[in-house]
Coordinates of C-alpha atoms in Angstrom, one line a residue:
M1 CA -132.8 126.7 -144.7
S2 CA -133.2 124.1 -141.7
N3 CA -132.1 126.8 -139.4
D4 CA -135.6 128.5 -139.7
L5 CA -137.0 125.6 -137.5
F6 CA -134.6 126.2 -134.7
S7 CA -134.6 129.9 -134.9
P8 CA -136.1 132.0 -132.0
Y9 CA -139.9 133.2 -132.4
S10 CA -141.7 135.8 -130.7
L11 CA -145.1 134.4 -129.4
G12 CA -146.5 137.9 -128.2
D13 CA -144.4 138.6 -125.1
L14 CA -143.1 135.1 -124.6
Q15 CA -139.9 133.9 -126.4
L16 CA -139.7 130.7 -127.8
P17 CA -136.0 129.3 -128.4
N18 CA -137.3 127.1 -131.6
R19 CA -140.4 126.6 -133.7
L20 CA -141.2 123.0 -132.6
V21 CA -144.3 122.6 -130.8
M22 CA -145.3 119.5 -128.8
A23 CA -148.6 118.9 -129.8
P24 CA -151.2 117.9 -127.1
M25 CA -151.3 114.2 -126.9
T26 CA -154.1 112.4 -124.8
R27 CA -152.2 109.6 -122.7
N28 CA -154.7 108.1 -120.0
R29 CA -152.1 108.2 -117.0
A30 CA -153.8 110.4 -114.4
D31 CA -154.3 109.0 -111.0
Q32 CA -157.4 108.0 -109.5
D33 CA -158.6 111.5 -108.9
D34 CA -157.7 112.4 -112.8
A35 CA -154.7 114.2 -111.5
P36 CA -151.1 114.5 -112.8
H37 CA -148.6 112.9 -110.6
E38 CA -145.0 112.3 -110.4
L39 CA -144.9 110.4 -113.8
T40 CA -146.5 113.3 -115.5
V41 CA -143.6 115.7 -114.1
T42 CA -141.2 113.7 -115.5
Y43 CA -143.0 113.5 -119.1
Y44 CA -143.1 116.8 -119.9
T45 CA -140.1 118.0 -118.1
Q46 CA -138.2 115.6 -120.2
R47 CA -139.9 117.6 -123.5
A48 CA -138.9 120.9 -122.2
S49 CA -136.8 121.7 -125.1
A50 CA -139.7 122.2 -127.2
G51 CA -140.3 125.8 -128.1
L52 CA -143.7 125.2 -126.7
I53 CA -145.5 122.5 -124.7
I54 CA -149.3 122.1 -125.4
T55 CA -150.6 119.7 -122.8
E56 CA -152.9 116.7 -123.2
G57 CA -156.4 118.0 -123.0
S58 CA -157.6 118.5 -119.7
P59 CA -161.2 118.4 -118.9
V60 CA -162.6 121.7 -117.6
A61 CA -165.2 120.2 -115.1
R62 CA -165.9 116.8 -113.8
D63 CA -168.7 116.4 -116.4
A64 CA -166.5 117.5 -119.3
V65 CA -164.5 114.0 -119.0
G66 CA -164.9 111.8 -122.1
Y67 CA -162.1 109.1 -121.6
P68 CA -160.7 107.5 -118.5
A69 CA -157.5 108.6 -116.5
T70 CA -157.5 112.3 -118.1
P71 CA -155.8 115.0 -116.2
G72 CA -158.3 117.7 -115.2
I73 CA -158.2 121.1 -114.1
Y74 CA -161.2 121.7 -111.9
S75 CA -159.9 120.5 -108.4
D76 CA -157.3 121.6 -106.0
K77 CA -155.4 118.3 -106.3
Q78 CA -155.4 118.7 -110.1
I79 CA -154.2 122.1 -109.7
A80 CA -151.5 121.1 -107.4
G81 CA -150.3 118.3 -109.7
W82 CA -150.0 120.7 -112.7
K83 CA -148.3 123.4 -110.7
A84 CA -145.6 120.4 -109.8
V85 CA -145.3 119.8 -113.8
T86 CA -145.0 123.5 -114.7
D87 CA -142.4 124.2 -112.2
A88 CA -140.4 121.6 -113.2
V89 CA -140.8 122.7 -117.1
H90 CA -140.0 126.3 -116.2
A91 CA -137.0 125.1 -114.2
E92 CA -135.5 123.4 -117.3
G93 CA -136.2 126.6 -119.5
G94 CA -139.4 125.5 -120.8
R95 CA -142.5 127.1 -121.7
I96 CA -146.1 125.1 -121.4
F97 CA -149.6 125.5 -122.2
I98 CA -152.6 123.9 -120.9
Q99 CA -155.3 122.7 -123.4
L100 CA -158.8 123.2 -122.1
W101 CA -161.3 120.4 -122.8
H102 CA -165.1 119.4 -122.9
C103 CA -165.7 116.4 -125.0
G104 CA -169.5 116.8 -125.3
R105 CA -171.0 114.0 -126.6
I106 CA -167.7 112.0 -127.0
S107 CA -168.1 110.5 -123.5
H108 CA -170.4 107.5 -121.7
P109 CA -172.8 107.6 -118.9
S110 CA -170.1 105.2 -117.1
L111 CA -167.3 108.2 -117.1
L112 CA -169.9 111.1 -116.0
P113 CA -171.2 112.0 -112.5
D114 CA -174.4 110.1 -111.6
N115 CA -174.3 108.3 -115.0
A116 CA -175.3 111.4 -116.8
L117 CA -176.0 111.5 -120.5
P118 CA -173.1 113.3 -122.3
V119 CA -174.2 116.6 -123.8
A120 CA -174.0 118.1 -127.2
P121 CA -175.5 120.9 -129.0
S122 CA -177.8 118.7 -130.6
A123 CA -179.5 115.2 -129.5
I124 CA -177.5 113.2 -132.4
R125 CA -176.0 110.2 -131.4
P126 CA -172.2 109.6 -132.8
E127 CA -171.3 106.7 -134.9
G128 CA -168.5 104.7 -132.9
Q129 CA -167.4 103.8 -129.4
A130 CA -166.1 105.6 -126.2
F131 CA -163.3 104.4 -124.1
T132 CA -164.5 103.6 -120.8
Y133 CA -163.0 101.8 -117.7
T134 CA -164.4 98.5 -118.8
G135 CA -163.8 98.6 -122.6
L136 CA -165.2 99.8 -125.4
Q137 CA -169.0 100.9 -125.4
D138 CA -171.3 102.3 -128.0
F139 CA -172.0 106.1 -128.1
V140 CA -175.2 106.9 -126.6
E141 CA -177.6 109.6 -127.8
P142 CA -176.5 112.9 -125.9
R143 CA -178.9 115.4 -124.3
A144 CA -179.1 118.8 -126.1
L145 CA -177.7 121.7 -124.0
S146 CA -180.1 123.9 -123.0
V147 CA -179.3 127.7 -123.1
D148 CA -178.7 128.0 -119.2
D149 CA -176.4 124.8 -119.7
I150 CA -174.4 126.8 -122.2
Q151 CA -173.7 129.4 -119.8
R152 CA -172.7 126.9 -117.1
V153 CA -170.3 125.3 -119.6
V154 CA -169.1 128.7 -120.5
Q155 CA -168.1 129.7 -116.6
Q156 CA -166.5 126.3 -116.3
F157 CA -164.2 127.3 -118.8
R158 CA -163.6 130.6 -117.4
Q159 CA -163.1 128.8 -114.1
A160 CA -160.5 126.5 -115.6
A161 CA -158.6 129.3 -117.2
A162 CA -158.4 130.7 -113.6
N163 CA -157.1 127.5 -112.3
A164 CA -154.5 127.3 -115.0
R165 CA -152.9 130.6 -114.0
A166 CA -153.1 129.2 -110.3
A167 CA -151.1 126.2 -111.6
G168 CA -148.5 128.2 -113.1
F169 CA -148.9 127.6 -116.9
D170 CA -147.6 130.1 -119.3
G171 CA -151.1 130.3 -121.1
V172 CA -154.3 128.0 -122.2
E173 CA -155.4 126.5 -125.8
V174 CA -159.3 126.5 -126.0
H175 CA -159.7 122.9 -127.6
A176 CA -162.2 123.5 -130.3
A177 CA -161.4 120.4 -132.4
N178 CA -161.4 116.8 -133.3
G179 CA -165.2 116.3 -132.7
Y180 CA -165.5 117.6 -128.9
L181 CA -168.2 120.0 -127.6
I182 CA -166.9 123.4 -129.1
D183 CA -166.3 121.5 -132.4
Q184 CA -169.7 120.0 -132.2
F185 CA -171.3 123.6 -132.2
L186 CA -169.0 124.8 -135.1
R187 CA -170.0 122.1 -137.8
D188 CA -173.2 121.4 -139.2
G189 CA -173.3 117.7 -139.1
S190 CA -173.4 118.0 -135.3
N191 CA -175.1 121.3 -134.8
Q192 CA -178.7 121.2 -135.8
R193 CA -180.0 123.5 -133.4
D194 CA -182.6 126.5 -134.3
D195 CA -182.1 128.9 -131.5
E196 CA -179.3 131.4 -131.4
Y197 CA -176.7 128.7 -131.3
G198 CA -177.5 127.0 -134.2
G199 CA -178.3 127.7 -138.1
S200 CA -176.1 130.5 -139.1
L201 CA -172.2 130.6 -139.1
E202 CA -172.6 133.7 -136.7
N203 CA -175.1 131.3 -134.2
R204 CA -172.6 128.3 -134.6
L205 CA -169.6 130.6 -133.7
R206 CA -171.4 132.0 -130.6
F207 CA -170.4 129.1 -128.1
L208 CA -167.1 129.5 -129.0
N209 CA -166.9 133.3 -128.9
E210 CA -168.7 133.4 -125.6
I211 CA -165.9 130.8 -124.2
L212 CA -163.3 133.2 -125.6
D213 CA -164.9 136.0 -123.8
A214 CA -164.6 134.1 -120.5
V215 CA -161.0 132.8 -120.8
C216 CA -159.8 136.1 -122.0
E217 CA -161.1 137.6 -118.4
E218 CA -158.5 135.3 -116.9
W219 CA -155.8 135.7 -119.4
P220 CA -154.6 138.4 -121.7
A221 CA -155.5 137.3 -125.5
N222 CA -151.7 137.0 -126.3
R223 CA -151.7 134.1 -123.9
V224 CA -155.0 132.3 -125.2
G225 CA -154.5 129.7 -128.2
L226 CA -157.0 128.0 -130.2
R227 CA -157.3 124.8 -131.8
L228 CA -159.7 123.9 -134.9
T229 CA -159.8 121.0 -137.5
P230 CA -162.1 122.1 -140.3
E231 CA -162.1 118.9 -142.0
N232 CA -161.4 116.3 -139.4
S233 CA -163.7 113.3 -139.7
F234 CA -162.7 111.7 -136.2
N235 CA -165.6 111.1 -133.8
D236 CA -168.0 111.1 -136.4
M237 CA -167.8 114.7 -137.6
S238 CA -168.7 116.6 -140.8
D239 CA -169.5 119.9 -142.2
S240 CA -171.2 120.8 -145.6
D241 CA -168.5 123.4 -146.6
P242 CA -165.4 123.5 -144.3
Q243 CA -163.5 125.8 -146.4
S244 CA -166.2 128.8 -146.4
H245 CA -167.4 128.1 -142.9
F246 CA -164.0 127.9 -141.2
E247 CA -162.9 130.9 -143.3
Y248 CA -165.7 132.7 -142.0
F249 CA -164.9 131.8 -138.3
V250 CA -161.2 132.6 -138.5
S251 CA -162.1 136.3 -140.1
E252 CA -164.3 137.0 -137.2
L253 CA -161.9 135.5 -134.4
K254 CA -158.8 137.4 -136.3
A255 CA -159.9 140.8 -134.2
R256 CA -159.3 138.8 -131.0
E257 CA -155.4 138.9 -131.6
L258 CA -155.2 135.8 -129.8
A259 CA -151.6 133.9 -129.1
Y260 CA -152.0 131.7 -132.1
L261 CA -154.2 129.4 -134.4
H262 CA -153.5 126.0 -134.1
I263 CA -154.9 123.7 -137.0
L264 CA -154.7 120.2 -137.5
E265 CA -154.7 120.2 -141.6
G266 CA -156.8 117.6 -143.1
D267 CA -158.0 114.5 -141.4
M268 CA -156.5 112.1 -138.8
T269 CA -157.7 109.1 -140.9
G270 CA -155.3 109.9 -143.7
K271 CA -157.7 111.3 -146.3
A272 CA -156.0 114.0 -148.4
P273 CA -156.9 117.4 -147.4
T274 CA -159.4 119.4 -149.4
V275 CA -159.3 122.6 -147.3
N276 CA -156.8 125.4 -148.5
Y277 CA -155.2 126.1 -145.0
R278 CA -152.8 128.7 -146.5
A279 CA -156.1 130.8 -147.0
L280 CA -156.8 130.4 -143.4
R281 CA -153.5 131.3 -142.2
D282 CA -153.7 134.3 -144.3
T283 CA -157.3 135.0 -143.3
F284 CA -156.1 134.7 -139.5
G285 CA -153.1 136.9 -140.2
G286 CA -151.5 136.1 -136.6
T287 CA -149.3 132.9 -135.6
Y288 CA -150.3 130.0 -137.1
I289 CA -149.3 126.7 -136.0
A290 CA -149.2 123.7 -138.7
N291 CA -150.1 120.1 -137.3
N292 CA -150.8 116.5 -139.2
G293 CA -147.8 114.3 -139.8
Y294 CA -145.2 116.8 -140.3
D295 CA -141.6 115.5 -140.5
K296 CA -138.4 117.8 -140.3
Q297 CA -138.1 118.3 -144.1
R298 CA -142.1 119.3 -144.5
A299 CA -141.7 121.4 -141.6
V300 CA -138.7 123.3 -142.7
T301 CA -140.4 123.8 -146.3
A302 CA -143.5 125.0 -144.8
L303 CA -141.8 127.7 -142.8
A304 CA -139.6 128.7 -145.9
Q305 CA -143.0 129.1 -147.8
G306 CA -144.5 131.1 -145.4
D307 CA -147.4 128.6 -144.8
C308 CA -146.8 128.8 -140.9
D309 CA -145.0 130.2 -138.2
L310 CA -144.7 127.1 -135.7
V311 CA -145.0 123.3 -136.2
A312 CA -146.3 120.7 -134.2
F313 CA -145.0 117.5 -133.8
G314 CA -147.3 114.9 -131.8
V315 CA -145.8 111.0 -131.9
P316 CA -142.1 112.1 -132.7
F317 CA -142.2 114.0 -129.3
L318 CA -143.6 111.3 -127.6
A319 CA -141.1 108.9 -128.6
N320 CA -138.2 111.1 -128.7
P321 CA -137.9 113.4 -125.4
D322 CA -134.9 115.2 -127.1
L323 CA -136.8 115.6 -130.5
V324 CA -135.3 119.2 -130.8
H325 CA -131.8 117.8 -130.6
R326 CA -132.4 115.1 -132.5
L327 CA -133.7 117.0 -135.6
Q328 CA -130.8 119.3 -135.3
Q329 CA -128.2 116.9 -135.5
D330 CA -129.9 114.6 -137.9
I331 CA -129.8 111.9 -135.4
P332 CA -132.5 109.0 -136.1
L333 CA -135.7 108.9 -134.2
N334 CA -136.6 106.4 -131.6
P335 CA -139.6 104.6 -133.2
A336 CA -142.9 105.0 -131.2
N337 CA -144.5 101.7 -129.5
Q338 CA -148.4 102.2 -130.4
D339 CA -149.4 99.7 -127.7
T340 CA -148.3 101.8 -124.7
F341 CA -149.6 105.4 -126.2
Y342 CA -152.8 105.1 -123.8
G343 CA -152.8 104.0 -120.0
G344 CA -150.2 102.0 -118.3
G345 CA -147.2 103.4 -116.2
A346 CA -143.5 104.4 -117.4
E347 CA -143.1 102.1 -120.3
G348 CA -143.8 104.1 -123.4
Y349 CA -144.2 107.2 -121.5
T350 CA -141.2 108.2 -119.5
D351 CA -138.7 105.4 -120.5
Y352 CA -137.9 106.5 -124.2
P353 CA -134.3 106.9 -124.7
F354 CA -132.4 110.3 -125.2
A355 CA -129.7 110.4 -127.9
D356 CA -126.8 110.9 -125.2

């Protein structure tokens, strides 16, 4: 049964050697220009044995940033930095998608050009604090995007998708999850608009649909993935009926024949899931990536039961660059050092040992 996890998989026209996906994980280690650098190249290359790497979230524009030192995909230097990453991963036989990210209200004026307010579908201040260069600061009330603003953001995603092609990626993942801008439009706890981008489910899905239209002008749909988090409360998110709302969203998106649907099942805070994720998988009909706290046995079981096609691993890949080899050979895993998850240099980034 365990062979299923290590068997090849056809992701559209892209052949994956195994079913293990390296999940996107923010590491806050970009250089002063928010560009990838040599350590970034080493980090991803070490993990090239994954069936598929999905990079950390990469801001699509300067005003999409929500955290310090996150590597963007909007400047020539950033494109060149990511090109070094993709070249090195491909040289090791790997496959790599970039995650396209706009943080929306999960930001702070100190992180944005001209100390601008963060933006959101509605002017609702999230509870919690932003990570800034001077420490934690309370979130502020964001500025509600105008319709013209929304069209500008859609074009930022289109340009970022084009930049990702120039940087040599195999595809892109649209980050519509975890309380960031697209997710803020999808869920009714954060979207209280009364125009064509709010209210009905059709209207709340409109922003994501327009972004996917734009991204699919630059990439074939079978190289565009999508990440959703129907019930994750991270970043002060909520929805009145995630099961029915996200079943509707997924049913509407099905016809696009995207590369995959990548779902964080449940809540990052550890609450028990309330959504039937098998129903979402069945509604989508295409490649489904399961994510959230999977270990080998749970992944093997989920694959055997048909609950998913691929399984994303986060922290295990962070701490074990040779995770595929370790799981295949039942070699004990390195423990992860949480103190070095975010920021810093090589420690906790590129210095985790290989098994051999």
